[in-house]
GROMACS .gro file of C-alpha atoms in nm:
model
  234
    1UNK     CA    1   7.909   1.198  12.422
    2UNK     CA    2   8.084   0.930  12.630
    3UNK     CA    3   8.461   0.909  12.578
    4UNK     CA    4   8.646   0.640  12.772
    5UNK     CA    5   8.572   0.496  13.114
    6UNK     CA    6   8.580   0.817  13.324
    7UNK     CA    7   8.562   1.107  13.075
    8UNK     CA    8   8.243   1.263  12.937
    9UNK     CA    9   8.241   1.527  12.656
   10UNK     CA   10   7.940   1.751  12.587
   11UNK     CA   11   7.887   2.047  12.352
   12UNK     CA   12   7.633   2.304  12.476
   13UNK     CA   13   7.429   2.568  12.291
   14UNK     CA   14   7.688   2.837  12.373
   15UNK     CA   15   7.962   2.652  12.186
   16UNK     CA   16   8.143   2.537  12.498
   17UNK     CA   17   8.283   2.185  12.511
   18UNK     CA   18   8.249   2.042  12.863
   19UNK     CA   19   8.506   1.782  12.965
   20UNK     CA   20   8.366   1.600  13.266
   21UNK     CA   21   8.584   1.374  13.477
   22UNK     CA   22   8.420   1.088  13.664
   23UNK     CA   23   8.139   0.841  13.613
   24UNK     CA   24   7.872   1.111  13.668
   25UNK     CA   25   7.888   1.439  13.472
   26UNK     CA   26   7.919   1.730  13.715
   27UNK     CA   27   8.018   2.097  13.685
   28UNK     CA   28   8.236   2.049  13.990
   29UNK     CA   29   8.473   1.820  13.801
   30UNK     CA   30   8.478   1.967  13.452
   31UNK     CA   31   8.682   2.185  13.219
   32UNK     CA   32   8.513   2.410  12.961
   33UNK     CA   33   8.679   2.473  12.625
   34UNK     CA   34   8.516   2.716  12.385
   35UNK     CA   35   8.460   2.656  12.015
   36UNK     CA   36   8.278   2.984  11.942
   37UNK     CA   37   8.322   3.363  11.936
   38UNK     CA   38   8.205   3.411  12.294
   39UNK     CA   39   8.508   3.230  12.429
   40UNK     CA   40   8.742   3.404  12.188
   41UNK     CA   41   8.631   3.744  12.312
   42UNK     CA   42   8.694   3.629  12.668
   43UNK     CA   43   9.053   3.549  12.570
   44UNK     CA   44   9.106   3.917  12.477
   45UNK     CA   45   9.141   3.984  12.848
   46UNK     CA   46   9.496   3.861  12.791
   47UNK     CA   47   9.755   3.753  12.720
   48UNK     CA   48   9.763   3.706  12.340
   49UNK     CA   49  10.005   3.843  12.082
   50UNK     CA   50   9.902   4.189  11.966
   51UNK     CA   51   9.961   4.102  11.602
   52UNK     CA   52   9.772   3.773  11.614
   53UNK     CA   53   9.543   3.775  11.305
   54UNK     CA   54   9.235   3.693  11.512
   55UNK     CA   55   9.313   3.977  11.755
   56UNK     CA   56   9.358   4.216  11.464
   57UNK     CA   57   9.034   4.100  11.301
   58UNK     CA   58   8.844   4.138  11.630
   59UNK     CA   59   8.966   4.496  11.674
   60UNK     CA   60   8.870   4.588  11.319
   61UNK     CA   61   8.528   4.421  11.327
   62UNK     CA   62   8.412   4.516  11.676
   63UNK     CA   63   8.615   4.810  11.808
   64UNK     CA   64   8.680   5.048  11.516
   65UNK     CA   65   8.442   5.314  11.385
   66UNK     CA   66   8.493   5.439  11.029
   67UNK     CA   67   8.560   5.807  10.945
   68UNK     CA   68   8.248   6.019  10.907
   69UNK     CA   69   8.134   6.163  10.574
   70UNK     CA   70   7.891   6.407  10.737
   71UNK     CA   71   7.958   6.780  10.800
   72UNK     CA   72   8.155   6.865  11.113
   73UNK     CA   73   7.947   6.929  11.424
   74UNK     CA   74   8.184   7.140  11.632
   75UNK     CA   75   8.130   7.343  11.949
   76UNK     CA   76   8.222   7.709  11.994
   77UNK     CA   77   8.251   7.644  12.372
   78UNK     CA   78   8.047   7.952  12.455
   79UNK     CA   79   8.034   7.999  12.834
   80UNK     CA   80   8.289   7.721  12.875
   81UNK     CA   81   8.662   7.721  12.933
   82UNK     CA   82   8.789   7.759  12.576
   83UNK     CA   83   9.094   7.541  12.520
   84UNK     CA   84   9.227   7.788  12.262
   85UNK     CA   85   9.287   8.033  12.547
   86UNK     CA   86   9.515   7.788  12.726
   87UNK     CA   87   9.886   7.861  12.701
   88UNK     CA   88   9.970   7.492  12.676
   89UNK     CA   89   9.746   7.450  12.371
   90UNK     CA   90   9.883   7.766  12.207
   91UNK     CA   91  10.240   7.646  12.257
   92UNK     CA   92  10.174   7.300  12.110
   93UNK     CA   93   9.964   7.433  11.824
   94UNK     CA   94  10.229   7.684  11.719
   95UNK     CA   95  10.501   7.421  11.703
   96UNK     CA   96  10.270   7.171  11.534
   97UNK     CA   97  10.204   7.414  11.251
   98UNK     CA   98  10.575   7.496  11.217
   99UNK     CA   99  10.668   7.129  11.187
  100UNK     CA  100  10.386   6.989  10.976
  101UNK     CA  101  10.203   7.261  10.782
  102UNK     CA  102  10.427   7.237  10.475
  103UNK     CA  103  10.438   6.859  10.465
  104UNK     CA  104  10.213   6.633  10.261
  105UNK     CA  105   9.908   6.504  10.454
  106UNK     CA  106   9.998   6.216  10.682
  107UNK     CA  107   9.839   5.983  10.935
  108UNK     CA  108   9.810   6.081  11.302
  109UNK     CA  109   9.726   5.877  11.611
  110UNK     CA  110   9.575   6.050  11.913
  111UNK     CA  111   9.568   5.867  12.245
  112UNK     CA  112   9.302   6.004  12.477
  113UNK     CA  113   9.106   6.194  12.211
  114UNK     CA  114   8.839   6.303  12.463
  115UNK     CA  115   8.543   6.449  12.268
  116UNK     CA  116   8.741   6.481  11.945
  117UNK     CA  117   8.758   6.859  11.970
  118UNK     CA  118   8.854   6.993  12.312
  119UNK     CA  119   9.232   7.031  12.338
  120UNK     CA  120   9.268   6.849  12.005
  121UNK     CA  121   9.564   6.945  11.787
  122UNK     CA  122   9.485   6.670  11.538
  123UNK     CA  123   9.155   6.839  11.448
  124UNK     CA  124   9.350   7.125  11.292
  125UNK     CA  125   9.568   6.884  11.094
  126UNK     CA  126   9.255   6.710  10.973
  127UNK     CA  127   9.041   7.015  10.885
  128UNK     CA  128   9.304   7.247  10.744
  129UNK     CA  129   9.574   7.020  10.603
  130UNK     CA  130   9.379   6.710  10.504
  131UNK     CA  131   9.541   6.464  10.742
  132UNK     CA  132   9.365   6.139  10.838
  133UNK     CA  133   9.419   5.932  11.146
  134UNK     CA  134   9.298   5.736  11.446
  135UNK     CA  135   9.131   5.871  11.761
  136UNK     CA  136   9.137   5.640  12.063
  137UNK     CA  137   8.922   5.729  12.364
  138UNK     CA  138   8.835   5.474  12.637
  139UNK     CA  139   8.594   5.697  12.833
  140UNK     CA  140   8.246   5.585  12.717
  141UNK     CA  141   8.088   5.924  12.794
  142UNK     CA  142   8.354   6.119  12.605
  143UNK     CA  143   8.344   5.876  12.313
  144UNK     CA  144   7.971   5.933  12.258
  145UNK     CA  145   8.045   6.304  12.218
  146UNK     CA  146   8.340   6.227  11.990
  147UNK     CA  147   8.117   6.039  11.745
  148UNK     CA  148   7.885   6.339  11.728
  149UNK     CA  149   8.169   6.563  11.603
  150UNK     CA  150   8.182   6.375  11.270
  151UNK     CA  151   8.560   6.359  11.256
  152UNK     CA  152   8.720   6.239  10.932
  153UNK     CA  153   8.930   5.991  11.129
  154UNK     CA  154   8.894   5.633  11.245
  155UNK     CA  155   8.796   5.610  11.610
  156UNK     CA  156   8.783   5.348  11.882
  157UNK     CA  157   8.624   5.330  12.227
  158UNK     CA  158   8.921   5.129  12.358
  159UNK     CA  159   9.260   5.209  12.505
  160UNK     CA  160   9.623   5.152  12.419
  161UNK     CA  161   9.747   4.861  12.627
  162UNK     CA  162  10.032   4.914  12.872
  163UNK     CA  163  10.120   4.550  12.805
  164UNK     CA  164  10.246   4.388  12.480
  165UNK     CA  165   9.920   4.191  12.458
  166UNK     CA  166   9.548   4.284  12.462
  167UNK     CA  167   9.406   4.319  12.809
  168UNK     CA  168   9.080   4.420  12.975
  169UNK     CA  169   9.145   4.699  13.226
  170UNK     CA  170   8.961   4.932  13.463
  171UNK     CA  171   8.925   5.299  13.371
  172UNK     CA  172   8.865   5.546  13.653
  173UNK     CA  173   8.624   5.792  13.490
  174UNK     CA  174   8.671   6.139  13.640
  175UNK     CA  175   8.380   6.376  13.581
  176UNK     CA  176   8.190   6.674  13.719
  177UNK     CA  177   7.814   6.713  13.722
  178UNK     CA  178   7.641   6.959  13.955
  179UNK     CA  179   7.949   7.161  14.046
  180UNK     CA  180   7.879   7.509  13.908
  181UNK     CA  181   8.228   7.629  13.997
  182UNK     CA  182   8.386   7.370  13.765
  183UNK     CA  183   8.128   7.344  13.487
  184UNK     CA  184   8.338   7.562  13.255
  185UNK     CA  185   8.629   7.320  13.293
  186UNK     CA  186   8.418   7.007  13.247
  187UNK     CA  187   8.612   6.863  12.954
  188UNK     CA  188   8.948   6.941  13.112
  189UNK     CA  189   8.836   6.744  13.419
  190UNK     CA  190   8.707   6.454  13.208
  191UNK     CA  191   9.048   6.444  13.044
  192UNK     CA  192   9.192   6.337  13.380
  193UNK     CA  193   9.036   5.988  13.355
  194UNK     CA  194   9.299   5.716  13.383
  195UNK     CA  195   9.366   5.343  13.392
  196UNK     CA  196   9.386   5.222  13.751
  197UNK     CA  197   9.717   5.046  13.686
  198UNK     CA  198   9.872   5.347  13.515
  199UNK     CA  199   9.745   5.653  13.704
  200UNK     CA  200   9.999   5.901  13.837
  201UNK     CA  201   9.990   6.142  14.130
  202UNK     CA  202   9.803   6.415  13.939
  203UNK     CA  203   9.535   6.176  13.813
  204UNK     CA  204   9.474   6.034  14.159
  205UNK     CA  205   9.447   6.385  14.301
  206UNK     CA  206   9.172   6.466  14.047
  207UNK     CA  207   8.994   6.141  14.130
  208UNK     CA  208   8.965   6.240  14.497
  209UNK     CA  209   8.831   6.590  14.418
  210UNK     CA  210   8.570   6.509  14.155
  211UNK     CA  211   8.309   6.244  14.079
  212UNK     CA  212   8.475   5.913  13.992
  213UNK     CA  213   8.310   5.604  13.848
  214UNK     CA  214   8.459   5.293  13.692
  215UNK     CA  215   8.438   5.136  13.349
  216UNK     CA  216   8.580   4.812  13.213
  217UNK     CA  217   8.765   4.885  12.887
  218UNK     CA  218   8.932   4.665  12.627
  219UNK     CA  219   9.292   4.762  12.554
  220UNK     CA  220   9.502   4.662  12.254
  221UNK     CA  221   9.876   4.703  12.181
  222UNK     CA  222   9.964   4.981  11.938
  223UNK     CA  223  10.069   4.726  11.675
  224UNK     CA  224   9.714   4.582  11.668
  225UNK     CA  225   9.566   4.914  11.553
  226UNK     CA  226   9.831   4.960  11.286
  227UNK     CA  227   9.776   4.607  11.155
  228UNK     CA  228   9.396   4.650  11.154
  229UNK     CA  229   9.419   4.973  10.949
  230UNK     CA  230   9.711   4.855  10.736
  231UNK     CA  231   9.918   5.156  10.843
  232UNK     CA  232  10.297   5.139  10.832
  233UNK     CA  233  10.386   5.506  10.885
  234UNK     CA  234  10.255   5.754  11.143
   0.00000   0.00000   0.00000
């Protein structure tokens, strides 16, 4: 479409409007404005308000997995480093039970849920006391295992943003493969994965001692998850 003496407007098959400046249409002198979903998803890289209705709808429609109705598929961790033998887990579990066992079932949120079982205190709340909740795990390898556990909680292969708006970030995925000396601690090592912008000294130490790859992950502010699930109390 021709619009004025030196401005040309075209709409392509990908729902982008091209604003060309000059007598001859050229990609060199143009601005592209999206009118479709493709461009909207690109805007999730930031910055947008975390409670924007379109951001909330996008999280719910494309980044949330509903609770499972199938039987649990849990691992006894035979021949692996059993998290229930760890003093840190015992300490947290004991206090968790003291604080919450006698309360009515509530809603939990677990950041960095790993495989949905290893080192998970929320699994006990869910199985024994009937709690429901949200499991957020950005590591794509860990998240595949999480889905196989058939947790009764919502889950998301995203991350909590360290900004007040949704943002696409880089996850440094720490893992171990052929190392027989660390195979028993595989899930503990995978739990050391971290966002490049937010990693601390301990995480960076793990990254230099084990296999590290990179994944691009979509992050949302905490408020976006609460809005998407209509949760007001955690």
